[in-house]
Amino acid sequence: MAPSKILSLSMLLISIIMVYQANGQLPNQTTMVFYMQDIATGANATVSPVIGIRGKDWSYNTFGSIFVVDDPVMMSPSPTSPIVGRAQGILIASAHDGANVHVVMSIVFTAGSEFSGSTLEIQGISRQREKYRELSVVSGTGKFRFSRGYAALQTTFYDPQTTHSIIRISVTIQT
Amino acid sequence: MAPSKILSLSMLLISIIMVYQANGQLPNQTTMVFYMQDIATGANATVSPVIGIRGKDWSYNTFGSIFVVDDPVMMSPSPTSPIVGRAQGILIASAHDGANVHVVMSIVFTAGSEFSGSTLEIQGISRQREKYRELSVVSGTGKFRFSRGYAALQTTFYDPQTTHSIIRISVTIQT
Amino acid sequence: MAPSKILSLSMLLISIIMVYQANGQLPNQTTMVFYMQDIATGANATVSPVIGIRGKDWSYNTFGSIFVVDDPVMMSPSPTSPIVGRAQGILIASAHDGANVHVVMSIVFTAGSEFSGSTLEIQGISRQREKYRELSVVSGTGKFRFSRGYAALQTTFYDPQTTHSIIRISVTIQT
């Protein structure tokens, strides 16, 4: 093989490697599944109405009602499984027709989690009458710095007696 | 032409194509214009004060006042044009001098829209005394997953009698 | 040197330049440090409780308490240094154990700043019992359009007499 061909082939390899490195900077996508344990009423309530339109019921169906939430987050749906985080933030009944709740919350990973000390930041509308509810992951901290993506919520269990629901949250992020 | 030159030229082409592909991953930018119909008072109010500092007026000019909003969103300024979405969220009078309102809201696209089922997530400050008010698009869902950008708001009509304003919102996003 | 070698070397240079240009589109990272002047009580309070759970104290340690904030932002910790912006938004005591406050706020740069007219949009959890508290920069406007990153908060001064704290905020963003 002539030296010029060898040089040419080396160049081709170098070019390929360099372009692959550039491509290596493209987003990595990951999906993680968690379960939120939510209790709407009673002594163990995880979410509480704080204010609403005067003279009206403060409920998810009543425009203007504002709730604060702190739900345990787990890796499995079982309410007795270890807590790995907490979903903490604010919920706003923001639809005149009662259909939607505006959500701004953090998933705060706690000592039990491999993501301990990190958070996922969530904003979006929960279309509460639909099975599949998609919210945005607007960012994160710690291991989730510079992340963004979306979170799909589905209620997998609801006991009207205790107002206990288990909400599956599937988070897909790019970093 | 010598074979080595042909090889070299082929390599050049391959390199160019690969680099263009890497560039193809760069953000696409889009601008969309919508109109929000906002009514501040009366039976048809789209936005309502919910709470504020005790003993003070609950207004956009009074620090501490919190509003919940659900404005119809349209493709044209005419209030009789079809509704394609709703701007739902929370507004917080967050300036001691009364100048700024902190906005956290979703534009929720509805059945009438090509973006039906998708949302744009917005956060920012509305400098209410200024004509041009820029907020952030922090993310989106559905067709707007992984989006980010900014939203320019301008009040194009205001009737003090009915407190009806038409707000033009020009959204520029990268995906 | 044979012409084919010269051609090959030129191609290598072209490839390197093009790949570097592709890399030039990768995020630029910047860190900026600011200081927030926060007064919790009294006539000069910069932050005020607005609502909370009925019958409970409205404090950062009491789940459900909601505050509105408008803190002056400066380039140096000295409270007499020029104001370059304001940290405006909402704080929500969102932990049953009183540990965390959910923060949604804008840093609104004002006339005194090189970033005048721009904002940084912040969301996250302030783990108020920890020295280092990391929140997310979810986006920005003006010069900070399309930015995202994180903000590290540290209280560098606290006077219990006046409830005045100075909070160092180190913002790292990619654009």
Coordinates of C-alpha atoms in Angstrom, one line a residue:
Chain A
M1 CA 0.0 0.0 0.0
A2 CA 1.4 3.4 -0.9
P3 CA 2.2 5.7 2.0
S4 CA -0.4 8.2 0.8
K5 CA -3.1 5.5 1.1
I6 CA -2.0 4.7 4.6
L7 CA -2.1 8.4 5.6
S8 CA -5.6 8.7 4.0
L9 CA -6.9 5.7 5.9
S10 CA -5.5 7.0 9.2
M11 CA -7.2 10.3 8.5
L12 CA -10.5 8.6 7.9
L13 CA -10.2 6.8 11.2
I14 CA -9.3 10.0 13.0
S15 CA -12.3 11.8 11.4
I16 CA -14.7 9.0 12.4
I17 CA -13.4 9.0 16.0
M18 CA -13.7 12.8 16.3
V19 CA -17.2 12.9 14.8
Y20 CA -18.3 10.1 17.2
Q21 CA -16.9 12.2 20.1
A22 CA -19.1 15.1 18.9
N23 CA -22.0 12.7 18.8
G24 CA -21.2 11.5 22.3
Q25 CA -22.3 14.9 23.5
L26 CA -25.8 14.3 22.3
P27 CA -28.5 13.7 25.0
N28 CA -28.6 10.4 26.9
Q29 CA -32.2 9.3 27.6
T30 CA -33.2 7.4 30.8
T31 CA -36.5 6.2 32.2
M32 CA -37.1 5.6 35.9
V33 CA -40.3 4.4 37.6
F34 CA -41.5 5.5 41.1
Y35 CA -44.6 5.3 43.1
M36 CA -46.2 8.1 45.2
Q37 CA -48.4 7.2 48.2
D38 CA -51.0 9.9 48.4
I39 CA -53.6 10.3 51.2
A40 CA -56.2 13.1 50.6
T41 CA -57.9 13.3 54.0
G42 CA -57.7 12.4 57.7
A43 CA -54.9 12.4 60.3
N44 CA -52.4 10.9 57.9
A45 CA -53.2 13.2 54.9
T46 CA -50.1 13.8 52.7
V47 CA -51.8 16.6 50.9
S48 CA -53.7 19.5 52.4
P49 CA -55.9 22.3 51.0
V50 CA -54.6 25.6 52.2
I51 CA -56.8 28.2 50.5
G52 CA -59.4 28.6 47.8
I53 CA -62.1 30.9 46.6
R54 CA -64.0 32.3 49.6
G55 CA -67.4 30.6 50.1
K56 CA -66.5 27.7 47.9
D57 CA -65.4 24.1 48.5
W58 CA -61.6 23.7 48.5
S59 CA -61.2 20.8 46.2
Y60 CA -59.3 19.7 43.1
N61 CA -62.5 20.3 41.1
T62 CA -63.0 23.8 42.4
F63 CA -61.1 26.5 40.5
G64 CA -58.9 28.5 42.8
S65 CA -58.2 25.9 45.4
I66 CA -54.5 25.6 46.4
F67 CA -53.0 22.5 48.1
V68 CA -49.6 21.7 49.5
V69 CA -48.3 18.2 49.0
D70 CA -45.6 16.0 50.6
D71 CA -46.1 12.4 49.3
P72 CA -43.7 9.5 50.1
V73 CA -42.0 8.2 47.0
M74 CA -41.1 4.5 46.7
M75 CA -39.5 2.2 44.1
S76 CA -42.4 -0.3 44.3
P77 CA -46.2 0.2 44.7
S78 CA -46.4 -1.4 48.1
P79 CA -47.0 1.2 50.8
T80 CA -44.7 -0.7 53.1
S81 CA -41.7 -0.6 50.8
P82 CA -38.8 1.7 51.7
I83 CA -39.2 5.4 51.1
V84 CA -36.6 6.7 48.6
G85 CA -37.9 10.2 48.3
R86 CA -40.7 12.7 48.7
A87 CA -42.9 14.6 46.2
Q88 CA -43.1 18.1 47.7
G89 CA -44.7 21.2 46.3
I90 CA -47.9 23.0 45.4
L91 CA -51.1 21.9 43.5
I92 CA -53.5 24.5 42.0
A93 CA -57.0 23.7 40.8
S94 CA -56.7 25.9 37.8
A95 CA -59.5 24.9 35.5
H96 CA -63.0 26.6 35.5
D97 CA -64.4 23.2 34.4
G98 CA -62.6 21.4 37.2
A99 CA -60.6 19.1 34.9
N100 CA -57.1 20.2 35.5
V101 CA -54.7 20.7 38.4
H102 CA -51.5 22.7 37.9
V103 CA -48.6 21.0 39.6
V104 CA -45.2 22.5 40.7
M105 CA -43.2 20.0 42.8
S106 CA -39.8 18.5 43.5
I107 CA -39.1 14.8 43.9
V108 CA -36.6 15.0 46.7
F109 CA -34.6 11.8 47.0
T110 CA -33.8 10.8 50.5
A111 CA -31.3 8.6 52.4
G112 CA -32.8 5.4 51.1
S113 CA -32.1 6.2 47.5
E114 CA -29.1 5.9 45.1
F115 CA -30.1 9.5 44.2
S116 CA -30.0 10.7 47.8
G117 CA -29.4 14.5 47.8
S118 CA -30.7 14.9 44.2
T119 CA -34.0 16.2 43.0
L120 CA -36.2 16.2 39.9
E121 CA -38.1 19.4 39.3
I122 CA -41.6 19.0 37.9
Q123 CA -44.1 21.4 36.4
G124 CA -47.3 20.8 34.5
I125 CA -51.0 20.1 34.3
S126 CA -52.5 17.0 35.7
R127 CA -55.6 16.2 33.6
Q128 CA -57.2 14.5 36.6
R129 CA -60.0 12.8 34.7
E130 CA -57.6 11.0 32.4
K131 CA -55.7 7.8 33.1
Y132 CA -52.4 9.0 31.5
R133 CA -51.3 12.4 32.7
E134 CA -48.1 13.9 31.4
L135 CA -46.2 16.6 33.2
S136 CA -42.8 18.2 32.4
V137 CA -39.5 17.6 34.1
V138 CA -38.2 21.1 33.9
S139 CA -34.8 20.4 35.5
G140 CA -33.1 18.7 38.4
T141 CA -30.3 19.0 40.9
G142 CA -27.4 16.8 42.1
K143 CA -27.2 13.8 39.8
F144 CA -30.0 15.3 37.7
R145 CA -28.4 18.7 37.0
F146 CA -29.2 19.9 33.5
S147 CA -31.9 17.2 33.0
R148 CA -35.2 17.7 31.3
G149 CA -37.9 15.5 30.1
Y150 CA -41.4 14.4 31.1
A151 CA -43.2 12.4 33.8
A152 CA -46.2 10.1 33.0
L153 CA -48.6 9.7 36.0
Q154 CA -51.1 6.9 36.4
T155 CA -53.2 6.1 39.4
T156 CA -52.8 2.4 39.9
F157 CA -54.8 2.1 43.2
Y158 CA -57.5 4.1 44.9
D159 CA -59.3 3.3 48.1
P160 CA -62.3 5.7 48.5
Q161 CA -62.7 4.7 52.1
T162 CA -59.2 5.9 53.2
T163 CA -58.7 8.3 50.2
H164 CA -55.3 6.5 49.7
S165 CA -54.1 6.4 46.1
I166 CA -50.9 5.0 44.7
I167 CA -49.7 7.0 41.7
R168 CA -47.1 5.4 39.3
I169 CA -44.8 8.1 38.0
S170 CA -42.6 7.2 35.0
V171 CA -39.9 9.8 34.5
T172 CA -38.0 10.0 31.2
I173 CA -35.1 12.5 31.1
Q174 CA -32.3 13.6 28.8
T175 CA -29.1 15.0 30.3
Chain B
M1 CA -6.7 10.7 -11.2
A2 CA -4.6 8.6 -9.0
P3 CA -6.5 6.1 -6.8
S4 CA -5.2 7.8 -3.7
K5 CA -6.8 11.1 -4.7
I6 CA -10.1 9.4 -5.4
L7 CA -9.9 7.8 -1.9
S8 CA -9.0 11.2 -0.4
L9 CA -12.0 12.9 -2.1
S10 CA -14.3 10.1 -0.9
M11 CA -13.1 10.6 2.6
L12 CA -13.7 14.3 2.4
L13 CA -17.3 13.7 1.3
I14 CA -17.8 11.1 4.1
S15 CA -16.4 13.6 6.7
I16 CA -18.6 16.4 5.4
I17 CA -21.7 14.2 5.6
M18 CA -20.9 12.9 9.1
V19 CA -20.3 16.4 10.4
Y20 CA -23.6 17.6 8.9
Q21 CA -25.3 14.8 10.6
A22 CA -23.8 15.9 13.9
N23 CA -25.0 19.4 13.2
G24 CA -28.5 18.0 12.4
Q25 CA -28.8 17.3 16.1
L26 CA -28.6 21.0 16.9
P27 CA -31.8 22.7 18.1
N28 CA -34.7 23.5 15.7
Q29 CA -36.3 26.9 16.5
T30 CA -40.0 27.6 16.0
T31 CA -42.2 30.7 16.8
M32 CA -45.9 30.4 17.4
V33 CA -48.4 33.2 18.1
F34 CA -51.5 32.8 20.4
Y35 CA -53.9 35.2 22.0
M36 CA -55.2 35.0 25.6
Q37 CA -58.6 36.4 26.5
D38 CA -58.4 37.7 30.1
I39 CA -61.3 39.0 32.2
A40 CA -60.2 40.4 35.6
T41 CA -63.6 41.0 37.3
G42 CA -67.2 40.1 37.2
A43 CA -69.2 36.9 36.6
N44 CA -67.1 35.9 33.6
A45 CA -63.8 36.6 35.3
T46 CA -61.1 34.2 34.0
V47 CA -58.6 35.1 36.8
S48 CA -59.5 35.3 40.5
P49 CA -57.6 36.6 43.5
V50 CA -57.4 33.8 46.1
I51 CA -55.4 35.3 49.0
G52 CA -53.1 38.2 49.9
I53 CA -51.6 40.1 52.8
R54 CA -54.3 40.4 55.5
G55 CA -55.8 43.9 55.6
K56 CA -54.5 44.8 52.2
D57 CA -56.1 45.0 48.8
W58 CA -55.6 41.8 46.7
S59 CA -54.4 43.2 43.4
Y60 CA -51.5 42.8 40.9
N61 CA -50.0 45.9 42.5
T62 CA -50.1 44.7 46.1
F63 CA -47.2 42.5 47.1
G64 CA -48.3 39.1 48.4
S65 CA -51.6 38.8 46.4
I66 CA -52.1 35.4 44.7
F67 CA -54.3 34.8 41.8
V68 CA -55.4 31.6 39.9
V69 CA -55.9 32.0 36.1
D70 CA -57.7 30.0 33.4
D71 CA -57.7 32.1 30.2
P72 CA -59.0 30.9 26.9
V73 CA -56.2 30.7 24.2
M74 CA -57.0 31.4 20.6
M75 CA -55.1 31.6 17.3
S76 CA -56.5 35.0 16.4
P77 CA -57.2 38.1 18.6
S78 CA -61.0 37.9 18.0
P79 CA -62.8 36.7 21.2
T80 CA -65.2 34.8 19.1
S81 CA -62.5 32.8 17.3
P82 CA -62.2 29.1 18.3
I83 CA -60.5 28.2 21.6
V84 CA -57.4 26.1 21.0
G85 CA -56.2 26.0 24.5
R86 CA -56.2 27.4 28.0
A87 CA -53.6 29.3 30.0
Q88 CA -53.9 27.8 33.5
G89 CA -51.8 28.4 36.6
I90 CA -50.9 30.8 39.3
L91 CA -50.0 34.5 39.4
I92 CA -48.1 36.1 42.4
A93 CA -47.8 39.8 42.9
S94 CA -44.2 39.5 44.0
A95 CA -42.8 43.0 43.9
H96 CA -42.8 45.5 46.8
D97 CA -43.1 48.3 44.3
G98 CA -46.0 46.6 42.6
A99 CA -44.2 46.4 39.2
N100 CA -43.9 42.6 38.7
V101 CA -46.1 39.6 38.8
H102 CA -44.5 36.1 39.0
V103 CA -46.3 33.7 36.6
V104 CA -46.3 29.9 36.7
M105 CA -48.7 28.5 34.1
S106 CA -49.3 25.8 31.5
I107 CA -50.7 26.5 28.0
V108 CA -53.0 23.4 27.8
F109 CA -53.9 22.8 24.1
T110 CA -57.4 21.4 23.7
A111 CA -59.5 19.6 21.1
G112 CA -59.6 22.5 18.7
S113 CA -55.8 22.6 18.3
E114 CA -53.2 20.7 16.2
F115 CA -51.4 20.5 19.5
S116 CA -54.3 18.9 21.3
G117 CA -53.1 17.0 24.4
S118 CA -49.8 18.9 24.5
T119 CA -48.7 21.7 26.9
L120 CA -46.2 24.5 27.1
E121 CA -44.9 25.1 30.6
I122 CA -44.2 28.8 31.4
Q123 CA -42.4 30.5 34.3
G124 CA -41.3 34.1 34.7
I125 CA -41.9 37.6 35.7
S126 CA -44.5 39.8 33.9
R127 CA -43.2 43.4 34.2
Q128 CA -46.8 44.6 34.0
R129 CA -46.0 48.3 33.4
E130 CA -44.0 47.4 30.3
K131 CA -45.4 46.8 26.8
Y132 CA -43.1 43.9 26.0
R133 CA -43.0 41.3 28.8
E134 CA -40.7 38.2 28.4
L135 CA -41.3 35.0 30.3
S136 CA -39.5 31.6 30.0
V137 CA -40.8 28.5 28.4
V138 CA -39.3 26.0 30.8
S139 CA -40.5 22.9 29.1
G140 CA -43.5 21.2 27.5
T141 CA -45.3 17.9 27.1
G142 CA -46.7 15.9 24.2
K143 CA -45.4 17.5 21.0
F144 CA -43.4 20.0 23.1
R145 CA -41.4 17.4 25.1
F146 CA -37.9 18.7 25.8
S147 CA -38.7 22.1 24.5
R148 CA -37.4 25.3 26.0
G149 CA -37.5 29.0 25.0
Y150 CA -39.3 32.2 25.8
A151 CA -42.7 33.8 25.5
A152 CA -43.2 37.5 24.6
L153 CA -46.4 38.9 26.0
Q154 CA -48.1 42.1 24.8
T155 CA -51.5 43.5 25.7
T156 CA -53.1 44.4 22.3
F157 CA -56.6 45.4 23.7
Y158 CA -58.0 46.5 27.0
D159 CA -61.5 47.6 27.9
P160 CA -61.5 49.2 31.4
Q161 CA -65.3 48.9 31.4
T162 CA -65.3 45.1 31.2
T163 CA -61.7 44.5 32.4
H164 CA -61.3 42.4 29.3
S165 CA -57.8 42.3 27.8
I166 CA -56.4 40.5 24.8
I167 CA -52.8 39.4 25.4
R168 CA -50.7 38.4 22.4
I169 CA -48.3 35.7 23.3
S170 CA -45.5 34.9 20.9
V171 CA -43.7 31.6 21.9
T172 CA -40.2 30.8 20.6
I173 CA -39.0 27.3 21.4
Q174 CA -36.0 25.1 20.6
T175 CA -36.4 21.3 20.7
Chain C
M1 CA 5.8 15.8 -0.9
A2 CA 3.4 14.1 -3.4
P3 CA 0.3 16.1 -4.3
S4 CA -1.9 13.3 -2.8
K5 CA -0.3 13.8 0.5
I6 CA -0.8 17.5 0.4
L7 CA -4.5 16.9 -0.5
S8 CA -4.7 14.4 2.4
L9 CA -3.3 16.9 4.9
S10 CA -5.6 19.6 3.7
M11 CA -8.5 17.3 4.2
L12 CA -7.4 16.5 7.7
L13 CA -7.2 20.2 8.6
I14 CA -10.7 20.8 7.1
S15 CA -12.1 17.8 9.0
I16 CA -10.6 19.1 12.3
I17 CA -12.0 22.6 11.7
M18 CA -15.5 21.3 10.9
V19 CA -15.6 19.0 13.9
Y20 CA -14.4 21.9 16.1
Q21 CA -17.2 24.0 14.8
A22 CA -19.7 21.2 15.7
N23 CA -18.2 21.2 19.1
G24 CA -18.6 24.9 19.2
Q25 CA -22.3 24.3 19.5
L26 CA -21.9 22.4 22.7
P27 CA -23.0 24.2 25.9
N28 CA -21.0 27.0 27.4
Q29 CA -20.9 26.9 31.1
T30 CA -20.7 30.1 33.3
T31 CA -20.8 30.6 37.1
M32 CA -22.0 33.9 38.6
V33 CA -22.2 34.8 42.3
F34 CA -24.9 37.1 43.8
Y35 CA -26.0 37.9 47.4
M36 CA -29.6 38.1 48.5
Q37 CA -30.6 40.4 51.4
D38 CA -33.5 38.7 53.3
I39 CA -35.4 40.2 56.2
A40 CA -38.0 37.8 57.7
T41 CA -39.9 40.1 60.0
G42 CA -40.7 43.7 60.9
A43 CA -41.5 46.8 58.9
N44 CA -38.7 46.2 56.4
A45 CA -39.5 42.5 55.8
T46 CA -38.6 41.3 52.3
V47 CA -40.6 38.1 52.7
S48 CA -44.1 37.7 54.1
P49 CA -46.3 34.7 55.0
V50 CA -49.5 34.9 53.1
I51 CA -51.4 31.8 54.1
G52 CA -51.0 28.5 55.9
I53 CA -52.9 25.7 57.5
R54 CA -55.7 27.1 59.6
G55 CA -54.9 27.1 63.3
K56 CA -51.2 26.6 62.8
D57 CA -48.3 28.8 62.8
W58 CA -47.3 30.2 59.4
S59 CA -43.6 29.4 59.4
Y60 CA -41.0 27.7 57.2
N61 CA -41.1 24.8 59.6
T62 CA -44.9 24.3 59.3
F63 CA -46.2 22.3 56.4
G64 CA -48.6 24.3 54.2
S65 CA -47.3 27.8 54.9
I66 CA -46.9 30.0 51.8
F67 CA -44.7 33.0 51.6
V68 CA -44.2 35.7 48.9
V69 CA -40.6 37.0 48.6
D70 CA -38.9 40.1 47.1
D71 CA -35.3 40.1 48.2
P72 CA -32.8 42.7 46.9
V73 CA -29.9 41.0 45.0
M74 CA -26.4 42.4 45.0
M75 CA -22.9 41.6 43.7
S76 CA -21.3 41.8 47.1
P77 CA -22.5 40.7 50.5
S78 CA -22.5 44.2 51.9
P79 CA -26.1 45.3 52.4
T80 CA -25.1 48.8 51.3
S81 CA -23.7 47.7 48.0
P82 CA -25.7 48.6 44.8
I83 CA -28.9 46.5 44.1
V84 CA -28.5 44.7 40.7
G85 CA -31.7 42.7 40.9
R86 CA -34.5 41.2 42.9
A87 CA -35.4 37.7 43.8
Q88 CA -39.2 37.5 43.5
G89 CA -41.5 34.6 43.8
I90 CA -43.2 32.1 46.1
L91 CA -41.9 29.9 48.9
I92 CA -43.9 26.9 50.2
A93 CA -43.2 25.0 53.4
S94 CA -43.8 21.6 51.7
A95 CA -42.3 19.1 54.2
H96 CA -44.3 17.4 57.0
D97 CA -41.1 17.3 59.0
G98 CA -40.4 21.0 58.4
A99 CA -37.1 20.4 56.7
N100 CA -37.8 21.7 53.2
V101 CA -39.1 24.7 51.5
H102 CA -40.2 24.6 47.8
V103 CA -39.0 27.7 46.0
V104 CA -40.3 29.1 42.7
M105 CA -38.7 32.5 41.9
S106 CA -37.2 34.8 39.3
I107 CA -34.0 36.7 39.7
V108 CA -35.0 39.9 38.0
F109 CA -32.0 42.0 37.0
T110 CA -32.6 45.7 37.3
A111 CA -31.1 48.9 36.0
G112 CA -27.8 48.6 38.0
S113 CA -26.9 45.4 36.4
E114 CA -25.1 44.4 33.2
F115 CA -28.0 41.9 32.9
S116 CA -30.7 44.6 33.2
G117 CA -33.9 43.4 31.7
S118 CA -33.0 39.7 31.9
T119 CA -34.1 37.1 34.4
L120 CA -33.0 33.7 35.8
E121 CA -35.9 31.3 36.5
I122 CA -35.4 29.1 39.6
Q123 CA -37.3 26.1 41.0
G124 CA -36.3 23.7 43.7
I125 CA -36.2 22.6 47.2
S126 CA -34.3 24.5 49.9
R127 CA -33.2 22.0 52.5
Q128 CA -33.2 24.7 55.1
R129 CA -31.4 22.8 57.8
E130 CA -28.4 22.2 55.5
K131 CA -25.5 24.7 54.8
Y132 CA -25.4 23.9 51.0
R133 CA -28.8 24.0 49.3
E134 CA -29.0 23.3 45.6
L135 CA -31.9 24.5 43.5
S136 CA -32.4 24.3 39.7
V137 CA -32.2 27.1 37.2
V138 CA -35.0 26.0 34.9
S139 CA -34.6 28.7 32.3
G140 CA -34.0 32.4 31.8
T141 CA -35.0 35.4 29.7
G142 CA -33.1 38.2 27.8
K143 CA -29.4 37.3 28.0
F144 CA -30.3 34.1 29.7
R145 CA -32.7 32.7 27.1
F146 CA -32.4 28.9 26.8
S147 CA -30.2 28.7 29.9
R148 CA -30.4 25.9 32.4
G149 CA -28.3 24.9 35.4
Y150 CA -28.3 25.0 39.1
A151 CA -28.0 27.5 42.0
A152 CA -26.1 26.8 45.2
L153 CA -27.4 28.8 48.2
Q154 CA -25.5 29.4 51.4
T155 CA -26.5 31.6 54.3
T156 CA -23.3 33.6 55.0
F157 CA -24.8 35.9 57.7
Y158 CA -27.7 35.8 60.1
D159 CA -28.7 38.3 62.8
P160 CA -31.4 36.8 64.9
Q161 CA -32.2 40.2 66.4
T162 CA -33.2 41.7 63.1
T163 CA -33.9 38.4 61.2
H164 CA -31.6 39.7 58.5
S165 CA -29.8 37.1 56.5
I166 CA -27.4 37.3 53.7
I167 CA -27.7 34.4 51.3
R168 CA -24.9 33.7 48.8
I169 CA -26.3 32.4 45.6
S170 CA -23.8 30.8 43.1
V171 CA -25.5 30.2 39.7
T172 CA -24.0 27.9 37.2
I173 CA -25.7 27.8 33.8
Q174 CA -25.2 26.3 30.4
T175 CA -26.5 28.0 27.3

